[in-house]
């Protein structure tokens, strides 16, 4: 497919993709609950001509893999898009297609990602007679939330405790990177990026996103009456000091040359104003690009400090920590070639120098096969497109749909010798 033909096909497809994306935005579903979303994806794929044998459902419960088999032998490549929405987030975008589902919202752009993947699947299927190899389009559920193993109805439950399995890992265990056509040799994904202007594709040369670890802390004191604090061990006072000393891990323990984030996201404790709290629970996350920090160094230092605080008060603690995700790594040689392909297509490509401390479970794939993770510009001059990810006001310039489809399709077509 030539550049001009690709762009013409995308122009014809754009109205459908915009309508499709708005439908997903209005009807968001959180991790493990993407049943309607999956149904809409399958309906779209079937309308393009995909048969049931080309579509595999039930990946990590609600995920889908659409397979485009080219006429000629060649490599197996994968494009991945996440499809879940944020839970406990109210849609404040103000559009006519705002979420109708209470406290569930596409504030991370996964509706955009899914629509782009649908467009990529359509374009690749249209020119399958020209392709050398196979493309797998992976619509992944539950990127935002870990899956909790157990009974079927509990599979999608979410907890602030550092437990559960990432959907990408579950999908790998189901064999999405292998098959009768061969093993996947490269993976590609992109993410909405509201700090970039629409029309721009951003990239980092090595680390595209940080890795993450999650923790749970229970500070155990001895409850009592507020009028007799000397007979109690105040868990809230312990928590106040614990927060302070934990946050200085970043500013006074870690080297400034190692980007590190430690965030305490929830604090729960106390029952009434006249009672000394006997227990306080804290949960949070650690973000870093250095795996040794995430796996060993930071949790060890956290526990050392918690022990000191609790001993000074005469209290106790429970500490649970779990490495969640490794960093998202871009394969340098593959990235260089992809950037070349995009530049040849006339795409505006921008090198990004700061490693964001956000995390993404595409990292699971990037640590198994050579991968590239791109950033899709979504902002224009309208301030409503300037809100950050995970903000209820998050809104995109919808022309990013066409930009994303062109970029992803061009790279995959080049991989499969279908771009001329």
XYZ file of C-alpha atoms in Angstrom:
420
model
C 0.000 0.000 0.000
C 1.408 3.369 -0.974
C 1.493 6.377 1.335
C -1.224 8.259 -0.565
C -3.538 5.249 -0.616
C -3.007 4.660 3.115
C -3.908 8.242 3.933
C -6.973 8.111 1.677
C -8.158 4.926 3.389
C -7.722 6.548 6.796
C -9.712 9.609 5.720
C -12.592 7.364 4.680
C -12.356 5.403 7.927
C -12.096 8.389 10.255
C -15.850 9.137 10.682
C -16.436 5.522 11.748
C -13.530 5.589 14.206
C -14.677 8.862 15.764
C -18.194 7.497 16.246
C -16.765 4.239 17.615
C -14.505 6.057 20.064
C -17.325 8.284 21.302
C -19.505 5.243 21.936
C -16.741 3.687 24.047
C -16.227 6.964 25.878
C -19.922 7.193 26.725
C -20.049 3.580 27.905
C -16.744 2.976 29.733
C -16.007 -0.266 31.535
C -13.301 -0.816 34.133
C -10.797 -3.640 34.265
C -12.230 -7.117 33.947
C -15.666 -5.721 33.112
C -15.084 -4.798 29.456
C -17.849 -7.070 28.139
C -19.710 -4.465 26.092
C -16.440 -2.994 24.874
C -15.293 -6.418 23.684
C -18.629 -6.998 21.977
C -18.355 -3.694 20.098
C -14.824 -4.539 18.987
C -15.888 -7.942 17.668
C -18.844 -6.359 15.863
C -16.531 -3.858 14.174
C -14.040 -6.540 13.169
C -16.781 -8.731 11.697
C -18.135 -5.778 9.725
C -14.674 -5.445 8.154
C -14.737 -9.077 7.031
C -12.920 -10.837 9.862
C -14.235 -14.350 10.396
C -14.618 -16.107 13.730
C -11.373 -18.019 13.142
C -9.542 -14.681 12.874
C -10.805 -13.500 16.276
C -9.803 -14.980 19.626
C -11.783 -13.857 22.656
C -11.397 -14.522 26.367
C -7.797 -13.303 26.569
C -7.233 -12.455 30.261
C -11.019 -12.855 30.544
C -12.274 -10.014 28.308
C -9.412 -9.354 25.882
C -9.335 -10.039 22.150
C -6.711 -10.907 19.569
C -7.571 -10.207 15.926
C -5.232 -11.993 13.519
C -4.447 -10.780 10.009
C -2.618 -13.481 8.077
C -0.808 -12.228 5.006
C -0.719 -14.092 1.722
C 3.018 -14.689 1.956
C 5.185 -16.139 4.754
C 6.950 -13.731 7.051
C 7.310 -12.516 10.639
C 4.578 -12.289 13.267
C 4.140 -8.783 14.674
C 1.815 -7.446 17.361
C -0.010 -4.179 17.943
C -1.403 -3.797 21.456
C -4.113 -1.422 22.694
C -5.591 -1.269 26.184
C -9.389 -1.013 26.440
C -10.349 -0.491 30.100
C -11.527 2.705 31.776
C -10.670 4.220 35.140
C -12.737 3.274 38.154
C -13.577 5.887 40.816
C -13.224 8.729 38.321
C -16.044 11.074 37.299
C -16.201 12.239 33.687
C -16.032 16.038 33.646
C -15.144 16.526 29.964
C -18.435 18.297 29.263
C -18.977 16.597 25.908
C -22.301 15.200 24.693
C -20.689 11.754 24.795
C -19.527 11.990 28.423
C -19.675 8.799 30.471
C -23.125 7.577 31.484
C -21.597 5.077 33.923
C -21.195 6.553 37.382
C -17.611 6.793 38.651
C -16.181 5.110 35.534
C -14.423 7.256 32.968
C -12.027 7.037 30.012
C -9.631 9.578 31.505
C -6.499 7.802 30.248
C -7.368 7.648 26.567
C -7.933 3.915 26.284
C -11.032 4.593 24.195
C -8.728 6.350 21.739
C -6.240 3.478 21.857
C -8.977 0.931 21.143
C -10.413 2.920 18.240
C -6.947 3.269 16.715
C -6.384 -0.485 16.990
C -9.727 -1.128 15.281
C -8.605 1.160 12.454
C -5.239 -0.576 12.180
C -6.966 -3.969 12.025
C -9.220 -2.731 9.221
C -6.345 -1.388 7.124
C -4.180 -4.467 7.523
C -7.080 -6.776 6.710
C -7.874 -4.765 3.590
C -4.384 -5.286 2.164
C -3.723 -8.786 3.551
C -3.079 -10.130 0.033
C 0.032 -7.925 -0.097
C 1.465 -8.835 3.303
C 4.447 -11.049 4.085
C 3.698 -12.409 7.540
C 1.041 -12.106 10.223
C -0.213 -9.271 12.401
C -1.871 -9.779 15.774
C -3.967 -6.903 17.090
C -4.233 -7.363 20.859
C -7.079 -5.544 22.614
C -5.949 -5.825 26.224
C -8.211 -5.534 29.272
C -7.331 -4.383 32.773
C -4.287 -2.238 32.173
C -5.221 0.049 35.057
C -6.012 -2.639 37.623
C -4.389 -5.921 38.594
C -6.495 -9.038 38.270
C -7.144 -10.939 41.477
C -7.006 -14.684 40.971
C -9.688 -16.867 42.447
C -13.273 -17.554 41.652
C -14.681 -16.332 38.338
C -16.750 -13.552 39.903
C -13.723 -12.385 41.891
C -11.316 -12.336 38.950
C -11.795 -8.645 38.249
C -11.822 -7.429 41.868
C -9.387 -4.683 42.800
C -7.630 -4.108 46.074
C -5.166 -1.532 47.305
C -3.068 -4.360 48.735
C -0.033 -5.242 46.577
C -1.487 -8.447 45.150
C -2.889 -9.699 41.859
C -1.707 -10.462 38.354
C -1.337 -8.064 35.469
C -3.563 -8.783 32.468
C -0.590 -8.594 30.108
C 1.114 -11.356 32.098
C -2.066 -13.432 32.089
C -2.303 -12.991 28.314
C 1.296 -14.097 27.830
C 0.555 -17.211 29.871
C -2.352 -17.889 27.504
C 0.104 -17.892 24.609
C -0.531 -14.631 22.767
C 3.154 -14.370 21.834
C 3.177 -17.769 20.136
C 1.030 -19.681 17.666
C 0.933 -21.854 14.565
C 2.196 -18.954 12.445
C 5.255 -18.529 14.669
C 6.307 -16.464 17.650
C 5.786 -12.711 17.837
C 9.050 -10.993 16.905
C 8.081 -7.420 17.780
C 5.379 -5.518 19.649
C 4.162 -1.966 19.159
C 1.898 0.275 21.241
C 1.188 3.955 21.744
C -0.388 6.085 24.442
C -2.258 9.377 24.417
C 0.067 12.125 25.623
C -1.651 15.447 26.429
C 1.608 17.388 26.737
C 2.239 16.848 23.005
C 0.453 18.728 20.232
C -1.910 16.717 18.071
C -0.090 15.545 14.950
C 3.083 14.766 16.900
C 4.420 11.309 17.699
C 6.809 11.307 20.639
C 9.337 8.693 21.701
C 12.041 7.985 24.285
C 15.204 6.224 23.157
C 15.455 3.676 25.978
C 13.005 3.830 28.875
C 9.526 4.910 27.749
C 7.890 4.569 31.172
C 9.069 3.746 34.667
C 8.589 0.510 36.540
C 6.468 0.308 39.663
C 6.128 -1.355 43.045
C 3.155 -1.157 45.416
C 2.964 -1.289 49.193
C 0.622 -1.637 52.152
C 1.500 -0.532 55.678
C -0.451 -1.172 58.860
C 0.746 0.802 61.885
C -0.396 -0.880 65.086
C -0.647 1.136 68.283
C -2.930 0.800 71.280
C -6.264 2.589 71.230
C -7.648 4.527 74.158
C -9.384 7.687 75.361
C -8.170 11.019 74.000
C -8.171 12.394 77.556
C -5.690 9.734 78.667
C -3.129 9.581 75.830
C -0.423 8.335 78.190
C -2.196 4.982 78.350
C -2.292 4.622 74.571
C 0.011 4.292 71.612
C -1.217 6.740 68.990
C -1.177 5.137 65.522
C -2.024 8.475 63.892
C 1.061 10.076 65.427
C 3.094 7.132 64.156
C 1.572 7.591 60.708
C 2.445 11.287 60.656
C 6.100 10.539 61.340
C 6.107 7.547 59.004
C 4.894 9.665 56.093
C 7.609 12.218 56.780
C 10.485 9.749 56.966
C 9.277 7.708 53.998
C 9.094 10.774 51.774
C 12.685 11.711 52.638
C 13.804 8.467 50.975
C 13.508 10.352 47.678
C 15.069 13.619 48.837
C 17.766 12.404 51.252
C 18.511 8.717 50.599
C 18.254 8.225 46.842
C 20.856 9.625 44.464
C 19.594 12.661 42.501
C 20.802 10.875 39.365
C 18.154 8.150 39.821
C 14.617 9.380 39.077
C 12.422 8.047 41.885
C 8.872 8.628 43.090
C 7.384 7.381 46.356
C 3.727 8.252 46.775
C 1.387 7.495 49.678
C -2.058 7.497 48.125
C -4.368 6.472 50.973
C -4.380 6.852 54.744
C -7.165 5.265 56.787
C -7.419 5.282 60.557
C -9.363 6.317 63.607
C -12.979 5.853 64.580
C -13.985 9.059 66.403
C -12.571 12.394 67.539
C -12.337 11.454 71.215
C -10.472 8.208 70.667
C -6.754 7.603 70.223
C -6.465 5.511 67.057
C -5.040 2.046 67.507
C -4.418 1.343 63.835
C -3.692 3.308 60.676
C -3.353 1.807 57.190
C -1.385 3.399 54.368
C -1.047 2.335 50.747
C 1.101 3.717 47.993
C 3.334 3.180 45.030
C 7.003 3.479 44.095
C 8.094 4.430 40.581
C 11.615 4.125 39.189
C 13.453 3.078 36.048
C 16.037 1.099 38.048
C 14.824 -2.433 38.731
C 17.184 -2.968 41.693
C 15.607 0.026 43.415
C 12.129 -1.377 42.869
C 12.908 -4.964 43.790
C 15.186 -4.536 46.772
C 16.716 -1.202 47.717
C 13.627 0.968 48.241
C 11.492 -1.606 50.118
C 14.449 -2.438 52.362
C 14.939 1.229 53.242
C 11.197 1.697 53.782
C 11.063 -1.140 56.282
C 14.169 0.115 58.071
C 12.499 3.483 58.618
C 9.127 2.036 59.599
C 10.822 -0.116 62.219
C 12.555 2.919 63.690
C 9.358 4.988 63.896
C 7.313 2.204 65.471
C 9.991 1.308 68.017
C 10.226 4.937 69.099
C 6.481 4.962 69.873
C 6.277 1.468 71.305
C 4.079 0.308 68.435
C 4.310 -2.355 65.763
C 3.830 -2.518 62.016
C 2.979 -4.776 59.095
C 4.648 -4.071 55.776
C 3.727 -5.641 52.437
C 5.582 -4.706 49.273
C 5.458 -6.185 45.812
C 7.284 -5.353 42.609
C 4.474 -4.634 40.157
C 5.910 -3.801 36.745
C 9.340 -3.414 35.178
C 10.016 -0.300 33.089
C 8.724 -0.074 29.523
C 11.815 -0.501 27.352
C 12.161 0.588 23.748
C 14.367 -1.581 21.558
C 16.879 0.950 20.244
C 17.445 -0.531 16.777
C 13.744 -1.149 16.204
C 12.847 2.331 17.431
C 15.381 3.934 15.078
C 13.839 2.106 12.129
C 10.278 2.961 13.206
C 11.193 6.643 13.506
C 12.660 6.464 10.003
C 9.413 4.946 8.689
C 7.340 7.646 10.361
C 9.564 10.411 9.011
C 9.267 8.915 5.523
C 5.488 9.054 5.909
C 5.732 12.740 6.751
C 4.767 12.285 10.410
C 5.983 14.891 12.879
C 8.243 12.936 15.215
C 9.714 14.322 18.438
C 12.392 12.874 20.701
C 11.433 13.126 24.385
C 14.224 13.368 26.945
C 12.458 12.971 30.302
C 11.519 9.482 31.454
C 7.952 9.733 32.780
C 7.284 8.114 36.146
C 4.001 6.667 34.936
C 3.931 2.874 34.549
C 2.337 0.612 31.948
C 1.910 -3.136 31.747
C 3.021 -3.085 28.118
C 6.332 -3.489 29.930
C 5.448 -7.171 30.336
C 5.579 -7.527 26.549
C 8.599 -5.264 26.127
C 10.648 -7.538 28.394
C 9.758 -10.603 26.319
C 9.994 -9.384 22.717
C 11.657 -6.348 21.082
C 9.148 -3.531 21.442
C 8.452 0.138 20.780
C 6.138 2.340 22.831
C 5.175 5.687 21.288
C 3.430 8.796 22.648
C 0.488 10.228 20.694
C -0.047 13.988 20.855
C -3.646 14.893 21.762
C -3.695 18.619 22.603
C -4.566 21.687 20.565
C -5.030 25.355 21.458
C -8.275 24.664 23.316
C -7.434 24.485 27.041
C -9.863 21.604 27.546
C -7.329 19.382 25.758
C -4.570 20.382 28.198
C -5.735 18.387 31.213
C -3.449 15.528 32.290
C -4.144 11.820 32.181
C -6.320 10.461 35.020
C -8.093 13.816 35.354
C -11.876 13.771 34.923
C -11.598 16.757 32.557
C -9.238 14.866 30.201
C -10.218 15.503 26.596
C -8.478 14.936 23.259
C -8.393 16.503 19.825
C -10.043 13.642 17.963
C -7.907 14.134 14.878
C -5.310 12.195 16.883
C -7.243 9.084 15.836
C -6.135 9.488 12.227
C -2.579 10.309 13.297
C -2.356 7.219 15.476
C -3.801 4.903 12.845
C -1.423 6.206 10.197
C 1.629 5.851 12.426
C 0.820 2.348 13.667
C -0.355 1.056 10.287
C 2.714 2.438 8.508
C 5.094 0.715 10.943
C 3.306 -2.625 10.781
C 2.931 -2.478 6.997
C 6.647 -1.818 6.744
C 7.318 -4.835 8.991
C 5.223 -7.003 6.697
C 6.569 -5.552 3.429
C 3.210 -4.005 2.650
C 4.310 -0.355 2.536
C 5.670 0.889 -0.777
